[in-house]
Short mmCIF file of C-alpha atoms in Angstrom, two decimals:
data_model
loop_
_atom_site.label_atom_id
_atom_site.label_comp_id
_atom_site.label_asym_id
_atom_site.label_seq_id
_atom_site.Cartn_x
_atom_site.Cartn_y
_atom_site.Cartn_z
CA UNK A 1 -9.82 -4.85 15.13
CA UNK A 2 -9.47 -7.03 12.09
CA UNK A 3 -9.59 -5.73 8.55
CA UNK A 4 -13.00 -4.33 7.66
CA UNK A 5 -14.76 -3.38 4.45
CA UNK A 6 -17.47 -0.75 4.05
CA UNK A 7 -18.86 1.18 1.13
CA UNK A 8 -19.35 4.84 0.28
CA UNK A 9 -21.73 4.55 -2.65
CA UNK A 10 -19.76 2.55 -5.26
CA UNK A 11 -16.39 2.99 -3.53
CA UNK A 12 -15.09 0.17 -1.32
CA UNK A 13 -13.13 1.36 1.72
CA UNK A 14 -10.84 -1.34 3.10
CA UNK A 15 -9.56 -0.55 6.60
CA UNK A 16 -6.38 -2.50 7.28
CA UNK A 17 -6.92 -2.63 11.06
CA UNK A 18 -6.45 -0.40 14.10
CA UNK A 19 -2.98 -1.42 15.27
CA UNK A 20 0.32 -1.58 13.33
CA UNK A 21 -1.44 -3.60 10.60
CA UNK A 22 1.53 -5.83 9.97
CA UNK A 23 1.36 -8.40 7.20
CA UNK A 24 0.69 -11.57 9.20
CA UNK A 25 -0.38 -14.58 7.09
CA UNK A 26 -3.96 -14.42 8.41
CA UNK A 27 -4.02 -10.68 7.69
CA UNK A 28 -2.96 -11.39 4.09
CA UNK A 29 -5.76 -13.96 3.83
CA UNK A 30 -8.32 -11.44 5.08
CA UNK A 31 -7.14 -8.63 2.78
CA UNK A 32 -7.20 -10.87 -0.28
CA UNK A 33 -10.69 -12.12 0.59
CA UNK A 34 -11.89 -8.52 0.85
CA UNK A 35 -10.25 -7.69 -2.49
CA UNK A 36 -12.13 -10.59 -4.10
CA UNK A 37 -15.36 -9.01 -2.87
CA UNK A 38 -14.34 -5.54 -4.04
CA UNK A 39 -13.54 -6.80 -7.54
CA UNK A 40 -17.05 -8.20 -7.86
CA UNK A 41 -19.18 -5.37 -6.48
CA UNK A 42 -17.37 -2.00 -6.38
CA UNK A 43 -16.14 0.58 -8.90
CA UNK A 44 -13.17 1.86 -6.90
CA UNK A 45 -10.96 0.93 -3.94
CA UNK A 46 -9.58 2.96 -1.05
CA UNK A 47 -7.34 1.43 1.62
CA UNK A 48 -6.66 3.12 4.93
CA UNK A 49 -5.67 2.39 8.51
CA UNK A 50 -7.04 3.58 11.82
CA UNK A 51 -5.31 5.69 14.43
CA UNK A 52 -1.54 6.08 14.42
CA UNK A 53 -0.62 3.61 11.68
CA UNK A 54 -1.40 2.92 8.05
CA UNK A 55 0.86 -0.13 8.13
CA UNK A 56 4.25 -1.01 9.55
CA UNK A 57 4.71 -3.69 6.93
CA UNK A 58 6.24 -7.15 7.33
CA UNK A 59 5.40 -9.17 10.44
CA UNK A 60 8.99 -9.54 11.62
CA UNK A 61 7.97 -11.47 14.75
CA UNK A 62 6.25 -14.09 12.61
CA UNK A 63 9.27 -14.22 10.29
CA UNK A 64 11.65 -14.74 13.22
CA UNK A 65 9.52 -17.65 14.43
CA UNK A 66 9.03 -19.15 10.97
CA UNK A 67 12.34 -18.64 9.24
CA UNK A 68 11.91 -21.81 7.18
CA UNK A 69 8.86 -20.22 5.48
CA UNK A 70 10.49 -16.91 4.55
CA UNK A 71 10.40 -17.57 0.81
CA UNK A 72 6.70 -18.54 0.93
CA UNK A 73 5.87 -15.48 3.02
CA UNK A 74 7.73 -12.96 0.86
CA UNK A 75 6.11 -14.42 -2.26
CA UNK A 76 2.66 -13.87 -0.71
CA UNK A 77 3.48 -10.28 0.23
CA UNK A 78 4.80 -9.54 -3.25
CA UNK A 79 1.73 -11.09 -4.83
CA UNK A 80 -0.41 -8.63 -2.87
CA UNK A 81 1.71 -5.74 -4.19
CA UNK A 82 1.31 -7.02 -7.76
CA UNK A 83 -2.43 -7.43 -7.26
CA UNK A 84 -2.89 -3.84 -6.09
CA UNK A 85 -0.52 -2.51 -8.77
CA UNK A 86 -2.67 -4.07 -11.52
CA UNK A 87 -6.05 -3.91 -9.76
CA UNK A 88 -8.96 -3.72 -12.25
CA UNK A 89 -10.49 -0.71 -10.47
CA UNK A 90 -9.09 2.77 -9.72
CA UNK A 91 -7.26 2.73 -6.37
CA UNK A 92 -6.37 5.44 -3.86
CA UNK A 93 -4.77 4.97 -0.48
CA UNK A 94 -5.63 7.25 2.46
CA UNK A 95 -2.40 7.23 4.47
CA UNK A 96 -3.73 8.09 7.92
CA UNK A 97 -0.47 7.56 9.83
CA UNK A 98 2.89 5.82 9.67
CA UNK A 99 3.60 3.83 6.49
CA UNK A 100 6.86 1.93 6.89
CA UNK A 101 8.64 -0.64 4.77
CA UNK A 102 6.20 -3.03 3.14
CA UNK A 103 3.38 -0.79 4.38
CA UNK A 104 4.84 2.06 2.33
CA UNK A 105 5.20 -0.34 -0.62
CA UNK A 106 1.54 -1.33 -0.36
CA UNK A 107 0.60 2.34 -0.45
CA UNK A 108 2.83 3.06 -3.42
CA UNK A 109 1.25 0.18 -5.37
CA UNK A 110 -2.02 2.17 -5.50
CA UNK A 111 -2.79 4.55 -8.36
CA UNK A 112 -2.84 7.58 -6.03
CA UNK A 113 -1.97 8.43 -2.44
CA UNK A 114 -3.39 11.00 -0.01
CA UNK A 115 -1.45 11.44 3.24
CA UNK A 116 -2.17 13.13 6.54
CA UNK A 117 -0.27 16.40 6.51
CA UNK A 118 0.62 16.95 10.16
CA UNK A 119 1.74 13.61 11.60
CA UNK A 120 3.00 10.26 10.40
CA UNK A 121 6.01 9.25 8.33
CA UNK A 122 6.38 7.59 4.94
CA UNK A 123 9.58 5.58 5.13
CA UNK A 124 11.51 2.69 3.63
CA UNK A 125 13.78 1.77 6.59
CA UNK A 126 15.35 -1.31 5.00
CA UNK A 127 18.87 0.15 4.86
CA UNK A 128 18.79 0.80 8.62
CA UNK A 129 17.42 -2.61 9.61
CA UNK A 130 19.74 -4.48 7.24
CA UNK A 131 17.03 -5.99 5.06
CA UNK A 132 17.96 -5.41 1.40
CA UNK A 133 15.09 -4.90 -1.03
CA UNK A 134 14.12 -7.88 -3.14
CA UNK A 135 14.26 -7.27 -6.91
CA UNK A 136 10.45 -7.12 -6.93
CA UNK A 137 10.24 -4.58 -4.13
CA UNK A 138 12.90 -2.41 -5.74
CA UNK A 139 11.12 -2.60 -9.10
CA UNK A 140 7.82 -1.60 -7.51
CA UNK A 141 9.27 1.47 -5.81
CA UNK A 142 11.29 2.52 -8.85
CA UNK A 143 8.21 2.17 -11.10
CA UNK A 144 6.47 4.87 -9.07
CA UNK A 145 9.19 7.31 -7.95
CA UNK A 146 11.55 9.62 -9.78
CA UNK A 147 15.11 8.24 -9.84
CA UNK A 148 16.45 10.74 -7.30
CA UNK A 149 13.54 10.29 -4.89
CA UNK A 150 14.07 6.53 -5.13
CA UNK A 151 17.75 6.95 -4.26
CA UNK A 152 16.92 9.01 -1.17
CA UNK A 153 14.01 6.85 -0.08
CA UNK A 154 15.75 3.51 -0.61
CA UNK A 155 19.36 4.19 0.38
CA UNK A 156 19.01 6.60 3.31
CA UNK A 157 15.93 5.40 5.20
CA UNK A 158 14.73 9.00 5.31
CA UNK A 159 11.40 9.57 7.07
CA UNK A 160 9.17 11.76 4.93
CA UNK A 161 6.50 13.77 6.69
CA UNK A 162 3.36 14.64 4.74
CA UNK A 163 4.52 17.86 3.11
CA UNK A 164 7.94 16.46 2.29
CA UNK A 165 6.36 13.30 0.86
CA UNK A 166 4.17 15.47 -1.35
CA UNK A 167 7.13 17.53 -2.58
CA UNK A 168 9.07 14.33 -3.36
CA UNK A 169 6.20 12.73 -5.26
CA UNK A 170 5.72 9.91 -2.77
CA UNK A 171 2.12 11.04 -2.36
CA UNK A 172 -0.24 13.01 -4.60
CA UNK A 173 -2.00 15.12 -1.98
CA UNK A 174 -2.10 15.84 1.74
CA UNK A 175 -5.02 16.61 4.01
CA UNK A 176 -5.83 17.21 7.66
CA UNK A 177 -6.34 14.05 9.71
CA UNK A 178 -10.14 14.38 9.63
CA UNK A 179 -10.14 14.91 5.86
CA UNK A 180 -7.76 12.23 4.58
CA UNK A 181 -10.48 9.73 3.72
CA UNK A 182 -12.78 12.40 2.28
CA UNK A 183 -9.94 13.67 0.11
CA UNK A 184 -9.30 10.14 -1.14
CA UNK A 185 -13.00 9.72 -1.99
CA UNK A 186 -12.99 13.06 -3.84
CA UNK A 187 -9.94 12.01 -5.86
CA UNK A 188 -11.42 8.61 -6.71
CA UNK A 189 -15.00 9.59 -7.54
CA UNK A 190 -14.32 11.12 -11.01
CA UNK A 191 -12.44 7.94 -11.99
CA UNK A 192 -15.29 5.49 -11.39
CA UNK A 193 -16.98 3.55 -14.17
CA UNK A 194 -13.98 2.48 -16.22
CA UNK A 195 -14.17 -0.96 -17.80
CA UNK A 196 -12.35 -3.28 -15.36
CA UNK A 197 -10.91 -5.53 -18.04
CA UNK A 198 -9.51 -2.60 -19.99
CA UNK A 199 -8.11 -0.95 -16.86
CA UNK A 200 -6.46 -4.16 -15.71
CA UNK A 201 -4.93 -4.68 -19.16
CA UNK A 202 -3.51 -1.14 -19.22
CA UNK A 203 -2.01 -1.44 -15.74
CA UNK A 204 -0.61 -4.89 -16.52
CA UNK A 205 1.19 -3.47 -19.55
CA UNK A 206 2.34 -0.33 -17.72
CA UNK A 207 3.85 -2.32 -14.87
CA UNK A 208 4.89 -5.49 -16.68
CA UNK A 209 8.51 -5.27 -15.54
CA UNK A 210 7.60 -4.62 -11.90
CA UNK A 211 4.97 -7.37 -11.75
CA UNK A 212 7.33 -9.85 -13.40
CA UNK A 213 9.92 -9.06 -10.73
CA UNK A 214 7.33 -9.30 -7.93
CA UNK A 215 6.00 -12.64 -9.14
#
């Protein structure tokens, strides 16, 4: 299943797919096209996956086959992070399953995160797969996590289950599998109706260092 967009009243729910939802170039195109739509006709954004995965992040198979385009590809991925980080609407991610690497970074770029409490891991495995963080990726993670949580998450590759992710501040709430999306909607609903220009300006100022590093 490709990425899909549906609405719950004034909230746009962007489903990233029903497989590992890796960041292939055509997937990035589709997500950005959906975000264009959301900016024009919604008051809030939720992203989620389907089944076992939220997102496993970078499309390493594509990267292996297109090594000469690595710089272009990483720049596109980081632009998506910066876009979500400064999105002109309130954002919540419903982490339905595994969020690894760039998938975990996409989640952390949202304003708030709700994670399934019984299965799935939140993990930055870069240290174990020998892919150092770019300055932009590091800045994004460090803008959202306490210093000690960032050390553990970034230098050990630790896999955080739902309750542990909540205790560490990686996510803001947990819920049963059937309730993750509902919980995200409940968290987002009171935040609707803010002026998009004002909200974007505030987020752009808040995260100026991270977005500068990402871009």
